[in-house]
PDB file of C-alpha atoms in Angstrom:
ATOM      1  CA  MET A   1     116.699 133.690  69.266  1.00 59.00           C
ATOM      2  CA  LYS A   2     115.302 136.414  71.979  1.00 66.00           C
ATOM      3  CA  LEU A   3     116.383 135.472  75.958  1.00 66.00           C
ATOM      4  CA  THR A   4     113.665 137.362  77.537  1.00 74.00           C
ATOM      5  CA  CYS A   5     111.819 136.831  81.091  1.00 78.00           C
ATOM      6  CA  LYS A   6     108.132 137.073  80.889  1.00 80.00           C
ATOM      7  CA  LEU A   7     106.420 138.073  83.634  1.00 84.00           C
ATOM      8  CA  PRO A   8     103.141 137.287  84.983  1.00 85.00           C
ATOM      9  CA  ARG A   9     100.894 139.857  83.409  1.00 85.00           C
ATOM     10  CA  THR A  10      97.396 139.264  85.145  1.00 88.00           C
ATOM     11  CA  LYS A  11      95.767 139.371  88.495  1.00 88.00           C
ATOM     12  CA  LYS A  12      95.573 135.595  89.090  1.00 89.00           C
ATOM     13  CA  SER A  13      98.778 134.825  87.375  1.00 88.00           C
ATOM     14  CA  TRP A  14     100.316 136.487  89.622  1.00 90.00           C
ATOM     15  CA  PHE A  15      98.136 135.474  92.909  1.00 91.00           C
ATOM     16  CA  SER A  16      99.744 131.937  91.581  1.00 91.00           C
ATOM     17  CA  PHE A  17     103.401 133.259  91.237  1.00 91.00           C
ATOM     18  CA  GLY A  18     103.467 134.222  94.464  1.00 93.00           C
ATOM     19  CA  LEU A  19     101.698 131.516  95.832  1.00 93.00           C
ATOM     20  CA  ILE A  20     104.589 128.585  94.333  1.00 93.00           C
ATOM     21  CA  LEU A  21     107.465 131.624  95.978  1.00 94.00           C
ATOM     22  CA  PHE A  22     105.206 130.651  99.150  1.00 94.00           C
ATOM     23  CA  VAL A  23     105.379 127.291  98.479  1.00 94.00           C
ATOM     24  CA  ILE A  24     109.637 127.865  98.171  1.00 94.00           C
ATOM     25  CA  ALA A  25     109.976 129.668 101.169  1.00 94.00           C
ATOM     26  CA  LEU A  26     108.188 127.374 102.902  1.00 92.00           C
ATOM     27  CA  GLY A  27     111.049 124.702 102.528  1.00 91.00           C
ATOM     28  CA  ASN A  28     113.651 127.100 103.450  1.00 90.00           C
ATOM     29  CA  TRP A  29     114.345 129.966 105.805  1.00 86.00           C
ATOM     30  CA  PRO A  30     113.216 130.946 107.979  1.00 87.00           C
ATOM     31  CA  PHE A  31     110.861 128.546 108.735  1.00 89.00           C
ATOM     32  CA  ILE A  32     112.387 125.523 108.384  1.00 88.00           C
ATOM     33  CA  PRO A  33     114.482 126.725 111.849  1.00 88.00           C
ATOM     34  CA  LEU A  34     111.236 126.723 112.987  1.00 90.00           C
ATOM     35  CA  PHE A  35     110.660 123.216 112.948  1.00 88.00           C
ATOM     36  CA  ASN A  36     114.771 122.243 113.168  1.00 85.00           C
ATOM     37  CA  LYS A  37     113.881 121.275 116.722  1.00 85.00           C
ATOM     38  CA  PRO A  38     114.635 118.128 118.929  1.00 85.00           C
ATOM     39  CA  SER A  39     110.626 116.727 119.169  1.00 88.00           C
ATOM     40  CA  ILE A  40     108.057 114.086 117.867  1.00 89.00           C
ATOM     41  CA  ILE A  41     105.087 114.990 116.914  1.00 88.00           C
ATOM     42  CA  LEU A  42     102.417 112.133 115.890  1.00 84.00           C
ATOM     43  CA  GLY A  43     105.993 109.592 116.462  1.00 83.00           C
ATOM     44  CA  MET A  44     107.460 111.741 114.430  1.00 83.00           C
ATOM     45  CA  PRO A  45     110.036 114.137 114.458  1.00 86.00           C
ATOM     46  CA  ILE A  46     108.570 117.972 113.982  1.00 89.00           C
ATOM     47  CA  LEU A  47     110.905 118.396 110.658  1.00 88.00           C
ATOM     48  CA  MET A  48     109.649 115.117 109.362  1.00 87.00           C
ATOM     49  CA  VAL A  49     106.240 115.868 110.643  1.00 90.00           C
ATOM     50  CA  TRP A  50     106.874 120.116 107.955  1.00 91.00           C
ATOM     51  CA  SER A  51     107.782 117.994 105.692  1.00 91.00           C
ATOM     52  CA  ILE A  52     104.470 116.307 105.018  1.00 90.00           C
ATOM     53  CA  PHE A  53     102.823 119.314 105.278  1.00 93.00           C
ATOM     54  CA  ILE A  54     104.917 120.121 101.844  1.00 94.00           C
ATOM     55  CA  ILE A  55     104.486 117.395  99.925  1.00 92.00           C
ATOM     56  CA  ILE A  56     101.364 117.539 100.141  1.00 94.00           C
ATOM     57  CA  PHE A  57     100.940 122.299 100.213  1.00 95.00           C
ATOM     58  CA  THR A  58     103.101 121.612  96.956  1.00 94.00           C
ATOM     59  CA  THR A  59     100.906 118.715  95.657  1.00 92.00           C
ATOM     60  CA  GLY A  60      97.632 121.486  96.235  1.00 94.00           C
ATOM     61  CA  THR A  61      99.000 124.357  94.731  1.00 94.00           C
ATOM     62  CA  LEU A  62      99.994 123.168  91.498  1.00 93.00           C
ATOM     63  CA  TRP A  63      97.189 121.519  91.198  1.00 92.00           C
ATOM     64  CA  PHE A  64      95.351 124.668  92.523  1.00 93.00           C
ATOM     65  CA  VAL A  65      97.111 126.485  89.799  1.00 93.00           C
ATOM     66  CA  SER A  66      96.930 124.323  86.900  1.00 91.00           C
ATOM     67  CA  LYS A  67      93.083 124.186  87.992  1.00 89.00           C
ATOM     68  CA  ILE A  68      92.588 128.047  87.642  1.00 87.00           C
ATOM     69  CA  LYS A  69      95.449 128.566  84.796  1.00 72.00           C
ATOM     70  CA  GLY A  70      96.883 131.236  86.044  1.00 56.00           C
ATOM     71  CA  PHE A  71     100.108 130.735  86.174  1.00 54.00           C
ATOM     72  CA  SER A  72     101.788 129.465  82.073  1.00 49.00           C
TER      73      SER A  72
ATOM     74  CA  MET B   1     118.752  79.006 105.728  1.00 67.00           C
ATOM     75  CA  ASN B   2     116.093  81.629 106.437  1.00 77.00           C
ATOM     76  CA  MET B   3     119.311  84.083 106.734  1.00 79.00           C
ATOM     77  CA  TYR B   4     118.775  84.022 102.457  1.00 82.00           C
ATOM     78  CA  VAL B   5     114.943  85.222 102.112  1.00 86.00           C
ATOM     79  CA  PRO B   6     116.696  88.653 101.844  1.00 84.00           C
ATOM     80  CA  LEU B   7     118.360  87.614  99.433  1.00 85.00           C
ATOM     81  CA  LEU B   8     115.545  85.531  97.826  1.00 89.00           C
ATOM     82  CA  ILE B   9     113.043  88.712  97.243  1.00 87.00           C
ATOM     83  CA  THR B  10     116.104  90.657  96.330  1.00 86.00           C
ATOM     84  CA  LEU B  11     115.979  88.191  93.638  1.00 89.00           C
ATOM     85  CA  SER B  12     112.622  88.034  92.959  1.00 91.00           C
ATOM     86  CA  TYR B  13     112.926  91.849  92.908  1.00 89.00           C
ATOM     87  CA  MET B  14     115.017  91.855  89.075  1.00 90.00           C
ATOM     88  CA  ILE B  15     113.294  88.552  87.157  1.00 93.00           C
ATOM     89  CA  ILE B  16     110.093  90.337  87.562  1.00 94.00           C
ATOM     90  CA  ALA B  17     111.543  93.369  87.086  1.00 92.00           C
ATOM     91  CA  ILE B  18     112.824  91.563  83.638  1.00 93.00           C
ATOM     92  CA  LEU B  19     109.684  89.903  83.492  1.00 94.00           C
ATOM     93  CA  LEU B  20     108.013  92.968  83.533  1.00 93.00           C
ATOM     94  CA  GLY B  21     110.725  94.691  80.940  1.00 91.00           C
ATOM     95  CA  LEU B  22     109.979  92.068  78.384  1.00 92.00           C
ATOM     96  CA  ARG B  23     106.296  92.237  78.317  1.00 91.00           C
ATOM     97  CA  ALA B  24     106.204  96.489  77.629  1.00 87.00           C
ATOM     98  CA  SER B  25     107.271  96.010  74.217  1.00 87.00           C
ATOM     99  CA  LYS B  26     104.161  93.993  72.776  1.00 87.00           C
ATOM    100  CA  GLY B  27     101.981  95.069  70.118  1.00 86.00           C
ATOM    101  CA  ILE B  28     104.942  98.151  70.051  1.00 86.00           C
ATOM    102  CA  ASN B  29     107.615  98.149  67.256  1.00 87.00           C
ATOM    103  CA  MET B  30     110.690  98.635  69.310  1.00 86.00           C
ATOM    104  CA  ASN B  31     112.593  98.723  65.799  1.00 87.00           C
ATOM    105  CA  ASP B  32     111.536 102.518  66.254  1.00 87.00           C
ATOM    106  CA  THR B  33     113.332 105.885  67.411  1.00 85.00           C
ATOM    107  CA  GLU B  34     110.784 107.608  68.634  1.00 86.00           C
ATOM    108  CA  ASN B  35     108.956 103.886  70.566  1.00 86.00           C
ATOM    109  CA  TRP B  36     111.737 103.636  72.610  1.00 88.00           C
ATOM    110  CA  GLY B  37     113.179 105.920  72.715  1.00 85.00           C
ATOM    111  CA  VAL B  38     110.942 108.615  74.315  1.00 83.00           C
ATOM    112  CA  GLY B  39     107.883 105.701  74.949  1.00 81.00           C
ATOM    113  CA  SER B  40     105.820 106.507  71.840  1.00 82.00           C
ATOM    114  CA  ARG B  41     105.199 110.128  74.266  1.00 83.00           C
ATOM    115  CA  SER B  42     102.356 107.689  75.942  1.00 81.00           C
ATOM    116  CA  MET B  43     102.775 107.091  79.368  1.00 80.00           C
ATOM    117  CA  GLY B  44      99.698 108.272  81.724  1.00 79.00           C
ATOM    118  CA  PRO B  45      99.218 110.056  84.405  1.00 80.00           C
ATOM    119  CA  VAL B  46      99.224 107.326  87.443  1.00 78.00           C
ATOM    120  CA  MET B  47     102.286 105.350  85.041  1.00 75.00           C
ATOM    121  CA  MET B  48     104.257 108.834  85.808  1.00 78.00           C
ATOM    122  CA  TYR B  49     103.657 109.634  89.548  1.00 75.00           C
ATOM    123  CA  LEU B  50     104.902 105.992  90.569  1.00 73.00           C
ATOM    124  CA  LEU B  51     107.477 106.776  87.794  1.00 74.00           C
ATOM    125  CA  ILE B  52     108.705 110.323  88.920  1.00 75.00           C
ATOM    126  CA  GLY B  53     109.035 109.319  92.403  1.00 73.00           C
ATOM    127  CA  ALA B  54     110.403 105.541  92.648  1.00 73.00           C
ATOM    128  CA  GLY B  55     113.116 107.825  89.607  1.00 72.00           C
ATOM    129  CA  GLY B  56     113.814 110.712  92.317  1.00 72.00           C
ATOM    130  CA  VAL B  57     114.638 107.813  94.889  1.00 70.00           C
ATOM    131  CA  SER B  58     117.607 106.153  93.571  1.00 66.00           C
ATOM    132  CA  ALA B  59     120.480 104.588  95.634  1.00 62.00           C
ATOM    133  CA  TYR B  60     120.977 107.622  97.473  1.00 68.00           C
ATOM    134  CA  THR B  61     118.073 107.441  99.244  1.00 71.00           C
ATOM    135  CA  PHE B  62     118.152 103.987 100.037  1.00 70.00           C
ATOM    136  CA  MET B  63     121.798 103.919 101.065  1.00 73.00           C
ATOM    137  CA  GLY B  64     123.557 107.461 101.286  1.00 77.00           C
ATOM    138  CA  SER B  65     120.838 109.656 103.014  1.00 78.00           C
ATOM    139  CA  PRO B  66     119.525 107.051 105.253  1.00 79.00           C
ATOM    140  CA  GLY B  67     124.001 107.323 106.762  1.00 83.00           C
ATOM    141  CA  TRP B  68     123.407 110.576 105.984  1.00 83.00           C
ATOM    142  CA  ALA B  69     120.703 111.008 108.099  1.00 82.00           C
ATOM    143  CA  TYR B  70     122.514 107.975 110.984  1.00 86.00           C
ATOM    144  CA  ALA B  71     125.279 110.484 111.075  1.00 87.00           C
ATOM    145  CA  LYS B  72     123.998 113.872 111.031  1.00 83.00           C
ATOM    146  CA  GLY B  73     120.850 113.739 112.894  1.00 80.00           C
ATOM    147  CA  VAL B  74     116.936 114.931 111.061  1.00 75.00           C
ATOM    148  CA  PRO B  75     118.216 118.049 109.252  1.00 74.00           C
ATOM    149  CA  ALA B  76     118.410 114.564 106.479  1.00 79.00           C
ATOM    150  CA  LEU B  77     115.473 115.503 106.242  1.00 76.00           C
ATOM    151  CA  TYR B  78     115.503 117.845 104.565  1.00 78.00           C
ATOM    152  CA  VAL B  79     116.092 114.988 101.524  1.00 80.00           C
ATOM    153  CA  VAL B  80     111.772 115.311 101.278  1.00 83.00           C
ATOM    154  CA  VAL B  81     111.527 119.172 100.918  1.00 87.00           C
ATOM    155  CA  TYR B  82     113.719 119.583  97.190  1.00 84.00           C
ATOM    156  CA  LEU B  83     111.876 115.955  96.604  1.00 84.00           C
ATOM    157  CA  THR B  84     109.295 117.709  96.036  1.00 88.00           C
ATOM    158  CA  TYR B  85     110.606 121.081  95.239  1.00 90.00           C
ATOM    159  CA  MET B  86     112.157 119.033  91.644  1.00 87.00           C
ATOM    160  CA  GLY B  87     108.330 118.006  91.256  1.00 86.00           C
ATOM    161  CA  ILE B  88     107.374 121.909  90.635  1.00 91.00           C
ATOM    162  CA  VAL B  89     110.237 122.002  87.946  1.00 90.00           C
ATOM    163  CA  ALA B  90     108.939 119.094  85.904  1.00 87.00           C
ATOM    164  CA  TRP B  91     105.342 120.428  86.285  1.00 89.00           C
ATOM    165  CA  TYR B  92     106.931 123.634  84.472  1.00 89.00           C
ATOM    166  CA  PHE B  93     109.122 123.444  82.355  1.00 88.00           C
ATOM    167  CA  GLY B  94     107.723 119.586  81.241  1.00 87.00           C
ATOM    168  CA  PRO B  95     104.606 120.056  78.768  1.00 87.00           C
ATOM    169  CA  LYS B  96     106.683 121.983  77.377  1.00 88.00           C
ATOM    170  CA  VAL B  97     109.572 120.549  76.893  1.00 89.00           C
ATOM    171  CA  TRP B  98     106.291 117.339  75.879  1.00 89.00           C
ATOM    172  CA  GLU B  99     105.186 120.192  73.281  1.00 90.00           C
ATOM    173  CA  LEU B 100     108.523 121.124  71.917  1.00 90.00           C
ATOM    174  CA  GLY B 101     109.659 117.562  71.821  1.00 91.00           C
ATOM    175  CA  TYR B 102     106.413 116.168  69.658  1.00 91.00           C
ATOM    176  CA  LYS B 103     105.938 118.974  66.776  1.00 92.00           C
ATOM    177  CA  TYR B 104     109.392 118.272  66.825  1.00 91.00           C
ATOM    178  CA  LYS B 105     110.463 115.012  66.883  1.00 89.00           C
ATOM    179  CA  HIS B 106     113.245 115.168  69.116  1.00 90.00           C
ATOM    180  CA  VAL B 107     113.906 111.854  70.715  1.00 89.00           C
ATOM    181  CA  THR B 108     117.046 113.449  73.196  1.00 89.00           C
ATOM    182  CA  GLN B 109     117.531 116.192  75.357  1.00 89.00           C
ATOM    183  CA  PRO B 110     120.596 116.991  73.051  1.00 92.00           C
ATOM    184  CA  SER B 111     119.056 117.424  69.982  1.00 92.00           C
ATOM    185  CA  ALA B 112     116.217 119.267  72.366  1.00 91.00           C
ATOM    186  CA  ILE B 113     118.899 121.925  73.395  1.00 92.00           C
ATOM    187  CA  SER B 114     120.290 123.082  69.936  1.00 93.00           C
ATOM    188  CA  ASP B 115     117.321 123.567  68.316  1.00 91.00           C
ATOM    189  CA  ARG B 116     115.223 125.449  71.751  1.00 88.00           C
ATOM    190  CA  TYR B 117     118.596 127.898  71.079  1.00 89.00           C
ATOM    191  CA  GLU B 118     119.975 127.282  67.192  1.00 90.00           C
ATOM    192  CA  SER B 119     122.800 125.848  68.870  1.00 91.00           C
ATOM    193  CA  LYS B 120     124.198 122.839  67.265  1.00 93.00           C
ATOM    194  CA  ALA B 121     127.792 123.101  69.671  1.00 95.00           C
ATOM    195  CA  LEU B 122     125.571 123.912  72.605  1.00 95.00           C
ATOM    196  CA  GLY B 123     124.041 120.619  72.151  1.00 93.00           C
ATOM    197  CA  ALA B 124     126.722 118.886  71.690  1.00 95.00           C
ATOM    198  CA  LEU B 125     128.404 119.856  74.538  1.00 96.00           C
ATOM    199  CA  SER B 126     125.245 119.181  76.672  1.00 95.00           C
ATOM    200  CA  SER B 127     125.487 115.862  75.308  1.00 94.00           C
ATOM    201  CA  ILE B 128     129.107 115.295  76.244  1.00 95.00           C
ATOM    202  CA  VAL B 129     127.875 116.376  79.571  1.00 95.00           C
ATOM    203  CA  THR B 130     125.013 114.920  79.863  1.00 92.00           C
ATOM    204  CA  SER B 131     127.210 111.723  78.298  1.00 92.00           C
ATOM    205  CA  ILE B 132     129.549 112.568  81.182  1.00 93.00           C
ATOM    206  CA  GLY B 133     126.468 112.500  84.099  1.00 91.00           C
ATOM    207  CA  ILE B 134     125.099 110.609  83.159  1.00 87.00           C
ATOM    208  CA  LEU B 135     127.533 107.191  82.896  1.00 89.00           C
ATOM    209  CA  ALA B 136     129.404 108.497  86.359  1.00 88.00           C
ATOM    210  CA  TYR B 137     125.347 108.304  87.054  1.00 84.00           C
ATOM    211  CA  ALA B 138     124.790 104.547  86.265  1.00 84.00           C
ATOM    212  CA  VAL B 139     127.989 103.387  88.444  1.00 86.00           C
ATOM    213  CA  LEU B 140     127.099 104.975  91.405  1.00 84.00           C
ATOM    214  CA  GLN B 141     123.555 102.989  91.119  1.00 84.00           C
ATOM    215  CA  THR B 142     125.051 100.040  89.469  1.00 88.00           C
ATOM    216  CA  THR B 143     127.679  99.703  92.536  1.00 88.00           C
ATOM    217  CA  GLY B 144     125.216 100.743  94.866  1.00 86.00           C
ATOM    218  CA  ALA B 145     122.822  97.812  94.073  1.00 87.00           C
ATOM    219  CA  ALA B 146     126.042  95.551  93.938  1.00 91.00           C
ATOM    220  CA  TYR B 147     126.127  96.823  97.399  1.00 89.00           C
ATOM    221  CA  ILE B 148     123.212  95.076  98.746  1.00 86.00           C
ATOM    222  CA  LEU B 149     123.062  91.998  97.045  1.00 88.00           C
ATOM    223  CA  HIS B 150     127.193  91.645  98.882  1.00 91.00           C
ATOM    224  CA  VAL B 151     125.669  92.644 101.495  1.00 89.00           C
ATOM    225  CA  MET B 152     122.308  89.988 101.621  1.00 86.00           C
ATOM    226  CA  SER B 153     123.738  87.851 100.005  1.00 87.00           C
ATOM    227  CA  TYR B 154     125.718  87.307 103.406  1.00 88.00           C
ATOM    228  CA  GLU B 155     129.194  87.965 101.429  1.00 88.00           C
ATOM    229  CA  LEU B 156     127.993  85.292  99.068  1.00 88.00           C
ATOM    230  CA  ILE B 157     127.582  87.639  96.053  1.00 90.00           C
ATOM    231  CA  PRO B 158     130.861  89.825  95.043  1.00 92.00           C
ATOM    232  CA  LYS B 159     130.208  93.056  93.847  1.00 92.00           C
ATOM    233  CA  TRP B 160     131.722  92.562  91.354  1.00 92.00           C
ATOM    234  CA  VAL B 161     129.644  90.080  90.100  1.00 93.00           C
ATOM    235  CA  GLY B 162     126.690  92.264  91.673  1.00 92.00           C
ATOM    236  CA  VAL B 163     127.742  94.860  89.082  1.00 92.00           C
ATOM    237  CA  PHE B 164     127.524  92.582  86.324  1.00 92.00           C
ATOM    238  CA  LEU B 165     123.861  90.933  87.522  1.00 92.00           C
ATOM    239  CA  SER B 166     122.656  94.350  88.161  1.00 91.00           C
ATOM    240  CA  LEU B 167     123.718  96.157  84.319  1.00 91.00           C
ATOM    241  CA  GLY B 168     122.582  93.373  82.758  1.00 92.00           C
ATOM    242  CA  VAL B 169     119.566  92.842  84.066  1.00 92.00           C
ATOM    243  CA  ILE B 170     119.064  96.539  82.992  1.00 90.00           C
ATOM    244  CA  SER B 171     120.564  95.636  79.548  1.00 91.00           C
ATOM    245  CA  ILE B 172     118.578  93.062  78.887  1.00 93.00           C
ATOM    246  CA  TYR B 173     114.375  95.269  78.749  1.00 91.00           C
ATOM    247  CA  LEU B 174     115.833  98.513  78.077  1.00 90.00           C
ATOM    248  CA  TYR B 175     118.094  96.575  74.576  1.00 92.00           C
ATOM    249  CA  ARG B 176     114.578  95.184  73.880  1.00 91.00           C
ATOM    250  CA  SER B 177     111.628  97.441  75.575  1.00 90.00           C
ATOM    251  CA  GLY B 178     112.605 100.943  75.364  1.00 88.00           C
ATOM    252  CA  LEU B 179     111.777 103.648  77.956  1.00 86.00           C
ATOM    253  CA  LYS B 180     108.501 101.690  78.656  1.00 87.00           C
ATOM    254  CA  ALA B 181     110.701  99.416  80.584  1.00 89.00           C
ATOM    255  CA  ILE B 182     111.810 102.216  82.669  1.00 86.00           C
ATOM    256  CA  GLY B 183     108.786 103.457  82.913  1.00 85.00           C
ATOM    257  CA  VAL B 184     107.165  99.689  83.993  1.00 88.00           C
ATOM    258  CA  THR B 185     109.710  99.282  85.851  1.00 89.00           C
ATOM    259  CA  ASN B 186     109.926 101.867  87.654  1.00 85.00           C
ATOM    260  CA  ALA B 187     106.427 102.328  88.039  1.00 85.00           C
ATOM    261  CA  PHE B 188     106.314  98.403  89.909  1.00 87.00           C
ATOM    262  CA  GLN B 189     109.138  99.734  92.175  1.00 84.00           C
ATOM    263  CA  GLY B 190     107.923 103.091  92.897  1.00 81.00           C
ATOM    264  CA  GLY B 191     104.251 101.312  93.874  1.00 84.00           C
ATOM    265  CA  LEU B 192     106.310  98.652  95.978  1.00 86.00           C
ATOM    266  CA  MET B 193     107.958 101.036  97.389  1.00 81.00           C
ATOM    267  CA  LEU B 194     104.826 102.700  98.847  1.00 81.00           C
ATOM    268  CA  VAL B 195     103.372  99.573  99.971  1.00 87.00           C
ATOM    269  CA  VAL B 196     106.742  98.651 101.533  1.00 84.00           C
ATOM    270  CA  SER B 197     107.072 101.733 103.389  1.00 79.00           C
ATOM    271  CA  TRP B 198     103.777 102.091 104.428  1.00 82.00           C
ATOM    272  CA  PHE B 199     104.365  98.333 105.495  1.00 86.00           C
ATOM    273  CA  VAL B 200     107.296  98.782 107.891  1.00 84.00           C
ATOM    274  CA  GLY B 201     106.029 101.698 108.798  1.00 79.00           C
ATOM    275  CA  LEU B 202     102.926 100.739 110.278  1.00 84.00           C
ATOM    276  CA  TRP B 203     105.030  97.855 110.765  1.00 85.00           C
ATOM    277  CA  ALA B 204     107.083  98.983 113.185  1.00 81.00           C
ATOM    278  CA  THR B 205     105.229 101.132 115.931  1.00 76.00           C
ATOM    279  CA  ARG B 206     103.198  98.388 116.527  1.00 73.00           C
TER     280      ARG B 206
END
């Protein structure tokens, strides 16, 4: 069986792929050090607030990408 | 007597889990491998949501990561981020694996792997690796559950009894209802965690 890496073909697919990579980047360097600070927002450490934002943003992105069916 | 209230809640949780697990097989022929092993390949979106949520939250999340957060501080919260990213993997691969499994009647992970890569040796290897991995994970979970029972009972329940209790509860409903029982009890656990975490969170900020 051929094991090949399939790249996105349409503009929609590339946009979806980029969006997913962006979501993953939000939880890594260089974004995380920006929020890894001893400050409190809404009674929570800023990193916790950022983590909750990532949950919501990831859910929204997956819903959106499924909707436009660009990532397949 | 009040000191045993948390233990009573925990034991009630175990009894409810058994009852729910036993009821999960109602109307389904559990002598069929597909029904027992992969829950008839039919679980609704809400059930899947709670299942994945509760599946990602283990004894490690309850005890390991709070301990880690206590020792290391806020950076331990990255757990939230990587659990979220697990959802991306499930979202991308889940439907493909489900479709292949449905088409070729896969019931176990090794059978799916050996079909996909056309290698029985790889399937056999994955079954050995998965068995060892799952065994280690099961030991970790039951040890965690036994530790919780030990602490909640103010050391009345020894850890070895706790291991037998938690394994016994799981064995009863798993034997009877297979993956459907896991789905229903995990959904119950997930729903409970969602409600309790909101309740405790709001209560703590009073």
